[in-house]
mmCIF file of C-alpha atoms in Angstrom:
data_model
loop_
_atom_site.group_PDB
_atom_site.id
_atom_site.type_symbol
_atom_site.label_atom_id
_atom_site.label_comp_id
_atom_site.label_asym_id
_atom_site.label_seq_id
_atom_site.Cartn_x
_atom_site.Cartn_y
_atom_site.Cartn_z
ATOM 1 C CA GLY A 1246 40.058 -40.371 41.049
ATOM 2 C CA ALA A 1247 37.677 -41.336 43.651
ATOM 3 C CA GLY A 1248 34.571 -38.998 44.372
ATOM 4 C CA VAL A 1249 33.125 -38.138 47.594
ATOM 5 C CA SER A 1250 32.008 -41.056 49.613
ATOM 6 C CA GLN A 1251 29.456 -41.310 52.397
ATOM 7 C CA SER A 1252 28.568 -43.747 54.706
ATOM 8 C CA PRO A 1253 26.471 -45.395 55.741
ATOM 9 C CA SER A 1254 24.111 -45.183 52.613
ATOM 10 C CA ASN A 1255 20.992 -45.931 54.506
ATOM 11 C CA LYS A 1256 20.327 -45.499 58.322
ATOM 12 C CA VAL A 1257 17.204 -46.315 60.061
ATOM 13 C CA THR A 1258 17.101 -45.359 63.950
ATOM 14 C CA GLU A 1259 14.607 -45.162 66.633
ATOM 15 C CA LYS A 1260 13.611 -41.794 68.037
ATOM 16 C CA GLY A 1261 15.827 -40.521 70.657
ATOM 17 C CA LYS A 1262 19.098 -42.305 69.388
ATOM 18 C CA ASP A 1263 22.255 -40.762 68.397
ATOM 19 C CA VAL A 1264 23.495 -41.200 64.792
ATOM 20 C CA GLU A 1265 26.814 -40.525 63.256
ATOM 21 C CA LEU A 1266 27.181 -39.728 59.451
ATOM 22 C CA ARG A 1267 30.551 -39.926 57.798
ATOM 23 C CA CYS A 1268 31.887 -38.033 54.778
ATOM 24 C CA ASP A 1269 35.011 -38.591 52.986
ATOM 25 C CA PRO A 1270 35.971 -35.734 50.407
ATOM 26 C CA ILE A 1271 37.829 -35.735 47.388
ATOM 27 C CA SER A 1272 41.645 -36.019 48.041
ATOM 28 C CA GLY A 1273 43.117 -32.552 48.119
ATOM 29 C CA HIS A 1274 39.785 -30.596 48.792
ATOM 30 C CA THR A 1275 40.161 -28.268 51.632
ATOM 31 C CA ALA A 1276 36.620 -27.418 51.784
ATOM 32 C CA LEU A 1277 33.586 -29.740 52.979
ATOM 33 C CA TYR A 1278 29.914 -28.900 53.190
ATOM 34 C CA TRP A 1279 26.960 -30.752 54.584
ATOM 35 C CA TYR A 1280 23.489 -30.310 53.113
ATOM 36 C CA ARG A 1281 20.290 -31.799 54.081
ATOM 37 C CA GLN A 1282 17.578 -32.667 51.370
ATOM 38 C CA SER A 1283 14.104 -33.506 52.790
ATOM 39 C CA LEU A 1284 11.194 -34.845 50.617
ATOM 40 C CA GLY A 1285 9.885 -31.844 48.312
ATOM 41 C CA GLN A 1286 12.442 -29.429 49.424
ATOM 42 C CA GLY A 1287 15.549 -28.125 48.233
ATOM 43 C CA LEU A 1288 19.095 -28.719 49.613
ATOM 44 C CA GLU A 1289 19.401 -27.096 52.829
ATOM 45 C CA PHE A 1290 22.895 -25.895 53.939
ATOM 46 C CA LEU A 1291 23.937 -26.788 57.400
ATOM 47 C CA ILE A 1292 27.713 -26.364 57.936
ATOM 48 C CA TYR A 1293 30.820 -25.556 56.108
ATOM 49 C CA PHE A 1294 34.606 -26.567 56.887
ATOM 50 C CA GLN A 1295 37.570 -24.815 55.606
ATOM 51 C CA GLY A 1296 40.223 -27.152 56.555
ATOM 52 C CA ASN A 1297 39.455 -28.175 60.143
ATOM 53 C CA SER A 1298 37.556 -25.057 61.240
ATOM 54 C CA ALA A 1299 33.932 -24.331 60.617
ATOM 55 C CA PRO A 1300 33.692 -20.723 59.592
ATOM 56 C CA ASP A 1301 29.928 -21.042 59.070
ATOM 57 C CA LYS A 1302 27.555 -23.327 61.216
ATOM 58 C CA SER A 1303 24.340 -21.190 60.566
ATOM 59 C CA GLY A 1304 22.665 -23.909 58.968
ATOM 60 C CA LEU A 1305 22.698 -26.407 61.819
ATOM 61 C CA PRO A 1306 19.002 -26.603 62.963
ATOM 62 C CA SER A 1307 19.457 -27.308 66.625
ATOM 63 C CA ASP A 1308 22.216 -27.889 69.335
ATOM 64 C CA ARG A 1309 21.255 -31.625 68.692
ATOM 65 C CA PHE A 1310 23.428 -31.396 65.396
ATOM 66 C CA SER A 1311 27.120 -30.998 65.422
ATOM 67 C CA ALA A 1312 30.083 -31.746 63.092
ATOM 68 C CA GLU A 1313 33.612 -32.047 62.957
ATOM 69 C CA ARG A 1314 36.510 -32.467 60.619
ATOM 70 C CA THR A 1315 39.965 -34.096 61.600
ATOM 71 C CA GLY A 1316 43.079 -33.887 59.561
ATOM 72 C CA GLY A 1317 41.658 -31.777 56.933
ATOM 73 C CA SER A 1318 39.809 -34.892 55.422
ATOM 74 C CA VAL A 1319 37.153 -36.600 56.789
ATOM 75 C CA SER A 1320 33.999 -35.194 58.684
ATOM 76 C CA THR A 1321 31.379 -36.676 60.981
ATOM 77 C CA LEU A 1322 27.875 -35.095 61.377
ATOM 78 C CA THR A 1323 26.356 -36.256 64.530
ATOM 79 C CA ILE A 1324 22.787 -35.780 65.490
ATOM 80 C CA GLN A 1325 21.905 -36.614 69.073
ATOM 81 C CA ARG A 1326 18.225 -37.459 70.384
ATOM 82 C CA THR A 1327 17.061 -37.803 66.767
ATOM 83 C CA GLN A 1328 13.654 -36.874 66.220
ATOM 84 C CA GLN A 1329 11.156 -37.944 63.002
ATOM 85 C CA GLU A 1330 11.593 -34.397 61.359
ATOM 86 C CA ASP A 1331 15.228 -35.356 61.310
ATOM 87 C CA SER A 1332 14.425 -37.959 58.569
ATOM 88 C CA ALA A 1333 16.148 -36.898 55.276
ATOM 89 C CA VAL A 1334 19.012 -37.256 52.980
ATOM 90 C CA TYR A 1335 22.260 -35.802 54.236
ATOM 91 C CA LEU A 1336 24.643 -34.918 51.639
ATOM 92 C CA CYS A 1337 28.174 -34.039 51.687
ATOM 93 C CA ALA A 1338 30.041 -31.995 49.087
ATOM 94 C CA SER A 1339 33.630 -30.961 48.773
ATOM 95 C CA SER A 1340 35.634 -28.356 46.870
ATOM 96 C CA LEU A 1341 39.161 -27.180 46.279
ATOM 97 C CA GLY A 1342 38.056 -24.098 48.574
ATOM 98 C CA ARG A 1343 39.634 -21.517 46.445
ATOM 99 C CA GLY A 1344 39.302 -19.558 43.204
ATOM 100 C CA PHE A 1345 36.220 -17.820 41.770
ATOM 101 C CA THR A 1346 34.939 -20.842 40.040
ATOM 102 C CA ASP A 1347 35.262 -23.092 42.915
ATOM 103 C CA THR A 1348 32.808 -26.153 42.394
ATOM 104 C CA GLN A 1349 31.096 -28.386 44.927
ATOM 105 C CA TYR A 1350 30.942 -32.162 44.249
ATOM 106 C CA PHE A 1351 28.560 -34.128 46.081
ATOM 107 C CA GLY A 1352 28.567 -37.515 47.518
ATOM 108 C CA PRO A 1353 25.852 -40.055 47.307
ATOM 109 C CA GLY A 1354 24.425 -39.062 50.732
ATOM 110 C CA THR A 1355 22.906 -40.948 53.599
ATOM 111 C CA ARG A 1356 19.246 -41.433 53.957
ATOM 112 C CA LEU A 1357 18.479 -41.324 57.502
ATOM 113 C CA THR A 1358 15.091 -42.572 58.686
ATOM 114 C CA VAL A 1359 13.580 -41.991 62.249
ATOM 115 C CA LEU A 1360 11.101 -44.179 63.503
ATOM 116 C CA GLY B 1108 16.415 -13.371 53.053
ATOM 117 C CA GLN B 1109 17.084 -15.784 50.245
ATOM 118 C CA ASN B 1110 14.534 -16.669 47.643
ATOM 119 C CA ILE B 1111 15.099 -19.047 44.410
ATOM 120 C CA ASP B 1112 12.385 -19.985 42.287
ATOM 121 C CA GLN B 1113 12.235 -22.825 39.766
ATOM 122 C CA PRO B 1114 9.096 -24.420 38.199
ATOM 123 C CA THR B 1115 8.346 -27.807 40.226
ATOM 124 C CA GLU B 1116 7.909 -30.070 37.051
ATOM 125 C CA MET B 1117 8.352 -30.029 33.258
ATOM 126 C CA THR B 1118 7.547 -32.386 30.614
ATOM 127 C CA ALA B 1119 9.210 -32.741 26.954
ATOM 128 C CA THR B 1120 9.722 -34.926 24.334
ATOM 129 C CA GLU B 1121 12.811 -36.902 23.213
ATOM 130 C CA GLY B 1122 14.846 -34.798 20.509
ATOM 131 C CA ALA B 1123 13.181 -31.605 21.632
ATOM 132 C CA ILE B 1124 14.570 -28.618 23.386
ATOM 133 C CA VAL B 1125 13.561 -27.321 26.780
ATOM 134 C CA GLN B 1126 14.342 -24.246 28.931
ATOM 135 C CA ILE B 1127 14.275 -24.271 32.405
ATOM 136 C CA ASN B 1128 14.009 -20.977 34.043
ATOM 137 C CA CYS B 1129 15.451 -19.974 37.598
ATOM 138 C CA THR B 1130 14.760 -16.538 39.256
ATOM 139 C CA TYR B 1131 16.576 -15.582 42.540
ATOM 140 C CA GLN B 1132 16.623 -12.896 45.123
ATOM 141 C CA THR B 1133 19.533 -13.169 47.465
ATOM 142 C CA SER B 1134 21.241 -11.059 49.759
ATOM 143 C CA GLY B 1135 24.594 -11.426 47.742
ATOM 144 C CA PHE B 1136 25.693 -12.874 44.535
ATOM 145 C CA ASN B 1137 28.863 -14.689 43.442
ATOM 146 C CA GLY B 1138 27.724 -17.085 40.969
ATOM 147 C CA LEU B 1139 24.955 -19.406 40.067
ATOM 148 C CA PHE B 1140 25.329 -23.145 39.625
ATOM 149 C CA TRP B 1141 23.196 -25.829 37.909
ATOM 150 C CA TYR B 1142 23.208 -29.379 38.909
ATOM 151 C CA GLN B 1143 21.464 -32.337 37.474
ATOM 152 C CA GLN B 1144 20.291 -35.022 39.829
ATOM 153 C CA HIS B 1145 18.782 -38.288 39.079
ATOM 154 C CA ALA B 1146 16.606 -40.094 41.551
ATOM 155 C CA GLY B 1147 18.408 -41.521 44.411
ATOM 156 C CA GLU B 1148 22.004 -40.241 43.349
ATOM 157 C CA ALA B 1149 23.991 -37.260 44.030
ATOM 158 C CA PRO B 1150 23.644 -34.124 42.417
ATOM 159 C CA THR B 1151 26.396 -33.738 39.500
ATOM 160 C CA PHE B 1152 27.524 -30.207 38.289
ATOM 161 C CA LEU B 1153 26.310 -29.058 34.881
ATOM 162 C CA SER B 1154 27.456 -25.343 34.702
ATOM 163 C CA TYR B 1155 28.514 -21.982 36.296
ATOM 164 C CA ASN B 1156 27.585 -18.535 35.566
ATOM 165 C CA VAL B 1157 28.862 -15.596 37.018
ATOM 166 C CA LEU B 1158 28.929 -12.859 34.448
ATOM 167 C CA ASP B 1159 26.196 -12.031 32.172
ATOM 168 C CA GLY B 1160 25.554 -14.283 29.202
ATOM 169 C CA LEU B 1161 25.279 -17.589 27.631
ATOM 170 C CA GLU B 1162 27.700 -20.357 28.828
ATOM 171 C CA GLU B 1163 27.529 -23.521 26.208
ATOM 172 C CA LYS B 1164 28.749 -26.753 26.997
ATOM 173 C CA GLY B 1165 27.460 -29.453 24.704
ATOM 174 C CA ARG B 1166 23.975 -30.181 24.656
ATOM 175 C CA PHE B 1167 23.543 -27.821 27.647
ATOM 176 C CA SER B 1168 23.599 -24.056 27.834
ATOM 177 C CA SER B 1169 23.108 -21.857 30.954
ATOM 178 C CA PHE B 1170 22.218 -18.198 30.725
ATOM 179 C CA LEU B 1171 22.685 -15.492 33.424
ATOM 180 C CA SER B 1172 21.184 -11.914 33.847
ATOM 181 C CA ARG B 1173 22.348 -10.502 37.097
ATOM 182 C CA SER B 1174 20.245 -7.335 36.642
ATOM 183 C CA LYS B 1175 16.985 -9.285 36.270
ATOM 184 C CA GLY B 1176 18.063 -11.990 38.933
ATOM 185 C CA TYR B 1177 17.578 -14.524 36.347
ATOM 186 C CA SER B 1178 19.181 -17.663 34.754
ATOM 187 C CA TYR B 1179 17.959 -20.602 32.565
ATOM 188 C CA LEU B 1180 19.234 -23.822 31.764
ATOM 189 C CA LEU B 1181 18.716 -24.941 27.871
ATOM 190 C CA LEU B 1182 18.694 -28.635 27.016
ATOM 191 C CA LYS B 1183 18.834 -29.499 23.399
ATOM 192 C CA GLU B 1184 18.200 -32.890 21.554
ATOM 193 C CA LEU B 1185 16.569 -34.239 24.826
ATOM 194 C CA GLN B 1186 17.459 -37.733 25.668
ATOM 195 C CA MET B 1187 15.486 -40.207 27.941
ATOM 196 C CA LYS B 1188 18.576 -40.044 29.966
ATOM 197 C CA ASP B 1189 18.001 -36.473 30.839
ATOM 198 C CA SER B 1190 14.833 -37.278 32.946
ATOM 199 C CA ALA B 1191 16.096 -35.928 36.253
ATOM 200 C CA SER B 1192 15.623 -33.036 38.557
ATOM 201 C CA TYR B 1193 17.601 -29.780 37.925
ATOM 202 C CA LEU B 1194 18.787 -27.681 40.633
ATOM 203 C CA CYS B 1195 19.625 -24.022 40.846
ATOM 204 C CA ALA B 1196 21.932 -22.798 43.107
ATOM 205 C CA VAL B 1197 23.293 -19.394 44.103
ATOM 206 C CA ARG B 1198 26.505 -18.709 45.754
ATOM 207 C CA THR B 1199 26.058 -15.757 47.871
ATOM 208 C CA THR B 1200 29.041 -13.430 48.995
ATOM 209 C CA GLY B 1201 31.039 -14.304 51.972
ATOM 210 C CA PHE B 1202 31.477 -18.021 52.559
ATOM 211 C CA GLN B 1203 31.014 -20.683 49.971
ATOM 212 C CA LYS B 1204 27.876 -22.108 50.848
ATOM 213 C CA LEU B 1205 25.304 -22.616 48.056
ATOM 214 C CA VAL B 1206 21.487 -21.624 48.503
ATOM 215 C CA PHE B 1207 19.434 -24.069 46.421
ATOM 216 C CA GLY B 1208 16.030 -23.863 44.754
ATOM 217 C CA THR B 1209 13.545 -26.701 45.099
ATOM 218 C CA GLY B 1210 14.496 -28.253 41.878
ATOM 219 C CA THR B 1211 12.645 -28.703 38.660
ATOM 220 C CA ARG B 1212 11.883 -32.527 37.868
ATOM 221 C CA LEU B 1213 11.948 -32.979 34.235
ATOM 222 C CA LEU B 1214 10.313 -36.072 32.375
ATOM 223 C CA VAL B 1215 11.172 -36.675 28.975
ATOM 224 C CA SER B 1216 8.822 -38.952 27.010
ATOM 225 C CA PRO B 1217 9.233 -40.935 23.918
#
């Protein structure tokens, strides 16, 4: 079946503009995660959804970042008033959301460049 | 706090064996994952350990010692396509998020 998909694959924007990044998880996966990967850094957790609710938003770096998930499927990560330090690859992952060995499967990411 | 350490870079020769180490200090532990990431691509799942010992999966094996906060990924019969970054990640207790190390870039030469 289809894996996790993300769009756009690349986004170049100007400082101060808002951007929306989209994630389509694997069908049937109830859990969805957003991570950020900056150059030379490890993956940094941003937010976790179980269904449409987000029990863990602890990784969102500021109130400029928000995310939502609708219908237990597609999720959108919104960054308002982008800054140059927001430049990174934003990765989405999904998992079944249950079981001890629950494994996250990643999408190809959106490369965001803020000029 | 959470701390996961891996070597930044390793080199090895085609056909050889390489061991990539990972040490962790986390506020909880609910499993350790290894992912492979080729440049510009998504991380792909390699292995999962939650109990002490060795898990073998073809050319790849992963070992865990919870008392030492230590894991390694062993790659045998290296191939050129194994050149990639290898990410160690810990699932802490509570929710499902993973805490990642910075990754080990492996370069396999002929």
